Structure formats: structure tokens, C-alpha cells
XYZ file of N, CA and C in Angstrom:
264
model
N -31.401 -62.242 -54.154
C -31.571 -61.897 -52.896
C -30.601 -60.557 -52.704
N -29.489 -60.507 -53.321
C -28.518 -59.453 -53.069
C -28.976 -58.138 -53.574
N -29.783 -58.145 -54.654
C -30.272 -57.195 -55.506
C -31.422 -56.510 -54.360
N -32.194 -57.196 -53.771
C -33.185 -56.865 -52.718
C -32.688 -56.160 -51.686
N -31.509 -56.663 -51.027
C -30.743 -56.078 -50.089
C -30.124 -54.775 -50.445
N -29.857 -54.808 -51.573
C -29.077 -53.511 -52.332
C -30.063 -52.397 -52.251
N -31.411 -52.758 -52.663
C -32.379 -51.776 -52.803
C -32.866 -51.254 -51.557
N -32.971 -52.353 -50.727
C -33.369 -51.839 -49.147
C -32.162 -50.955 -48.610
N -31.105 -51.335 -48.990
C -30.004 -50.442 -48.215
C -29.934 -49.083 -49.012
N -30.111 -49.128 -50.126
C -30.062 -47.545 -50.930
C -31.315 -46.775 -50.378
N -32.466 -47.526 -50.120
C -33.535 -46.684 -49.860
C -33.433 -46.092 -48.294
N -32.685 -46.958 -47.469
C -32.523 -46.510 -46.179
C -31.399 -45.446 -46.124
N -30.384 -45.488 -46.858
C -29.409 -44.334 -47.062
C -30.055 -43.137 -47.461
N -31.056 -43.282 -48.545
C -31.595 -42.281 -49.154
C -32.476 -41.474 -47.878
N -33.235 -42.282 -47.256
C -34.203 -41.794 -46.122
C -33.341 -41.011 -45.135
N -32.117 -41.529 -44.641
C -31.095 -40.943 -43.556
C -30.825 -39.620 -44.225
N -30.308 -39.676 -45.512
C -29.834 -38.321 -46.147
C -30.806 -37.253 -46.048
N -32.159 -37.814 -46.470
C -33.430 -36.707 -46.323
C -33.458 -36.301 -45.198
N -33.229 -37.118 -44.057
C -33.674 -36.570 -42.650
C -32.383 -35.667 -42.313
N -31.184 -35.953 -42.638
C -30.239 -35.126 -42.317
C -30.529 -33.622 -42.965
N -30.881 -33.657 -44.265
C -31.332 -32.324 -44.714
C -32.304 -31.729 -43.902
N -33.557 -32.505 -43.608
C -34.489 -31.865 -43.014
C -33.770 -31.308 -41.414
N -33.141 -31.765 -40.888
C -32.479 -31.327 -39.690
C -31.752 -30.093 -39.984
N -31.004 -30.073 -41.040
C -30.330 -28.918 -41.520
C -31.255 -27.777 -41.453
N -32.437 -27.924 -42.447
C -33.442 -26.906 -42.560
C -33.993 -26.498 -41.204
N -34.248 -27.321 -40.264
C -34.739 -27.136 -38.906
C -33.899 -26.080 -38.325
N -32.540 -26.471 -38.256
C -31.636 -25.307 -37.793
C -31.634 -24.007 -38.200
N -31.825 -24.081 -39.560
C -31.718 -22.468 -40.555
C -33.098 -22.173 -39.875
N -34.253 -22.736 -39.789
C -35.613 -22.174 -39.356
C -35.463 -21.779 -37.778
N -34.780 -22.450 -37.264
C -34.790 -22.070 -35.579
C -34.028 -20.701 -35.415
N -32.991 -20.500 -36.291
C -32.126 -19.357 -36.164
C -32.972 -18.097 -36.787
N -33.909 -18.303 -37.831
C -34.432 -17.284 -38.425
C -35.920 -17.009 -37.629
N -36.432 -18.132 -37.170
C -38.037 -17.908 -36.343
C -37.835 -18.230 -34.844
N -36.913 -18.826 -34.286
C -36.889 -18.829 -33.051
C -37.262 -20.298 -32.604
N -37.195 -20.819 -31.518
C -37.374 -22.291 -30.904
C -38.878 -22.712 -31.216
N -39.922 -21.818 -31.271
C -41.174 -21.998 -31.309
C -41.952 -21.719 -32.654
N -41.992 -22.638 -33.768
C -42.281 -22.298 -35.046
C -43.876 -21.929 -35.278
N -44.016 -21.035 -36.010
C -45.556 -20.622 -36.215
C -45.792 -20.939 -37.740
N -44.947 -20.892 -38.395
C -44.993 -21.438 -39.992
C -45.415 -22.891 -40.173
N -46.367 -22.915 -41.001
C -46.901 -24.490 -40.955
C -45.930 -25.364 -41.386
N -44.925 -25.005 -42.304
C -43.981 -25.914 -42.777
C -43.070 -26.189 -41.845
N -42.690 -24.923 -40.909
C -41.724 -25.246 -39.754
C -42.532 -26.250 -38.851
N -43.586 -26.124 -38.700
C -44.331 -27.031 -37.608
C -44.342 -28.592 -38.007
N -44.297 -28.708 -39.166
C -44.306 -29.929 -39.824
C -42.972 -30.646 -39.872
N -41.806 -29.625 -39.913
C -40.672 -30.084 -39.890
C -40.158 -30.521 -38.387
N -40.777 -29.647 -37.391
C -40.425 -29.961 -36.197
C -40.949 -31.204 -35.655
N -42.306 -31.702 -36.298
C -43.102 -32.984 -35.961
C -42.169 -34.034 -36.529
N -41.348 -34.035 -37.682
C -40.738 -35.165 -38.253
C -39.489 -35.224 -37.423
N -38.777 -34.076 -37.094
C -37.363 -34.047 -36.343
C -37.303 -34.296 -35.007
N -38.317 -33.891 -34.256
C -38.331 -33.959 -33.019
C -38.200 -35.286 -32.109
N -38.753 -36.183 -32.767
C -38.687 -37.645 -32.235
C -37.406 -38.039 -32.092
N -36.328 -37.675 -33.036
C -34.984 -37.972 -32.881
C -34.076 -36.861 -31.994
N -34.442 -35.836 -32.267
C -33.705 -34.692 -31.670
C -33.991 -34.611 -30.283
N -35.202 -34.692 -29.692
C -35.680 -34.431 -28.577
C -34.773 -35.297 -27.291
N -35.160 -36.675 -27.540
C -34.229 -37.428 -26.625
C -32.777 -37.264 -26.500
N -32.132 -36.829 -27.694
C -30.724 -36.595 -27.607
C -30.499 -35.171 -27.045
N -31.429 -34.408 -27.268
C -31.382 -32.897 -26.414
C -31.335 -33.153 -24.852
N -32.443 -33.967 -24.584
C -32.577 -34.166 -23.192
C -31.145 -34.566 -22.399
N -30.490 -35.345 -23.030
C -29.075 -36.153 -22.409
C -27.850 -35.457 -22.714
N -27.902 -34.275 -23.707
C -26.819 -33.416 -23.642
C -27.165 -32.248 -23.017
N -25.888 -31.394 -22.457
C -26.091 -30.323 -21.917
C -25.906 -29.280 -23.046
N -26.749 -28.205 -22.785
C -26.612 -27.106 -23.679
C -25.495 -26.202 -23.432
N -24.502 -26.153 -24.361
C -23.294 -25.505 -24.273
C -23.329 -24.109 -24.875
N -23.075 -22.943 -23.921
C -22.980 -21.559 -24.418
C -24.326 -21.247 -25.130
N -25.400 -21.936 -24.673
C -26.809 -21.600 -25.331
C -26.983 -22.339 -26.778
N -26.043 -23.407 -27.053
C -26.169 -24.101 -28.411
C -26.872 -25.279 -28.151
N -27.636 -25.815 -28.913
C -28.485 -27.263 -28.734
C -27.446 -27.980 -29.742
N -26.683 -28.720 -29.292
C -25.847 -29.752 -29.931
C -26.352 -30.864 -30.569
N -27.647 -31.124 -30.222
C -28.451 -32.495 -30.670
C -28.437 -32.607 -32.319
N -28.423 -31.451 -33.165
C -28.254 -31.818 -34.580
C -27.046 -32.147 -34.972
N -25.857 -31.835 -34.027
C -24.538 -32.247 -34.502
C -24.397 -33.937 -34.364
N -24.916 -34.158 -33.079
C -24.996 -35.632 -32.844
C -25.476 -36.410 -33.814
N -26.928 -35.811 -34.400
C -27.540 -36.490 -35.289
C -26.715 -36.657 -36.800
N -26.081 -35.486 -37.014
C -25.300 -35.393 -38.258
C -24.182 -36.435 -38.180
N -23.577 -36.575 -37.046
C -22.566 -37.531 -36.911
C -22.997 -38.984 -36.749
N -24.108 -39.178 -36.258
C -24.849 -40.496 -36.167
C -25.217 -40.855 -37.611
N -25.871 -40.063 -38.250
C -26.192 -40.346 -39.836
C -25.129 -40.666 -40.626
N -23.869 -40.012 -40.541
C -22.689 -40.348 -40.984
C -22.343 -41.612 -40.937
N -22.081 -42.012 -39.520
C -21.694 -43.364 -39.337
C -22.592 -44.537 -39.984
N -23.942 -44.362 -39.645
C -24.886 -44.951 -40.217
C -24.752 -45.262 -41.997
N -24.603 -44.051 -42.368
C -24.551 -44.238 -43.928
C -23.196 -45.026 -44.301
N -22.370 -44.766 -43.628
C -20.863 -45.599 -43.728
C -20.929 -47.003 -43.694
N -21.904 -47.389 -42.364
C -21.935 -48.583 -42.228
C -22.909 -49.345 -43.317
N -23.962 -48.851 -43.644
C -24.722 -49.480 -44.539
C -23.976 -49.386 -46.002
N -23.263 -48.360 -46.518
C -22.561 -48.648 -47.571
C -21.387 -49.626 -47.404
N -20.794 -49.860 -46.397
C -19.887 -50.965 -46.241
C -20.430 -52.321 -46.212
N -21.483 -52.228 -45.662
C -22.481 -53.669 -45.783
C -22.954 -53.898 -47.436
N -23.316 -53.007 -47.884
C -23.736 -52.991 -49.322
C -22.455 -53.604 -50.221
């Protein structure tokens, strides 16, 4: 049973880390291409990350023209990974 929980936890940690990388790539793309992607890869990236970033963005004020929702996601992901590692 413990090994099954370890595998599930490891997969969850991996998926969270992949999502963090995707958010980072999205931030870079938004600097390069603007907030409305026309590139196919960027559109897929937006579709994957927007369900998490969108609700956070709506609750946070934009400070000096900066969208801080990726920072909140990175902090939350770090906390989630830490909790998962502690549990495992």
C-alpha cells in the first residue's frame, strides 16, 4: 500500500512540476508574442494553463501592469510539492 501511495505522490509531484514549467513558458511567450497568442503551440499552452491562472488573475489586482497570477501559481505549486514530499 505504501508503494502505491509513493507512486501516486511521485506522479502528482511530476505533474505539478510540469505545470510550473508550462506556466514559465507561457510567461516567456506572453513577453514575446503579447497576451493573445497566434502561434499554435502558444494557444495550446494558454488552454492548459488558463483554467488555473484565470481565476487567480480575476482575484488579484494588476500591479504596475504586471499579472502576478503566475507568481501565485509558482508559490502554491512549491507549497503543494513540499506537502506531498512531506507526506511521502
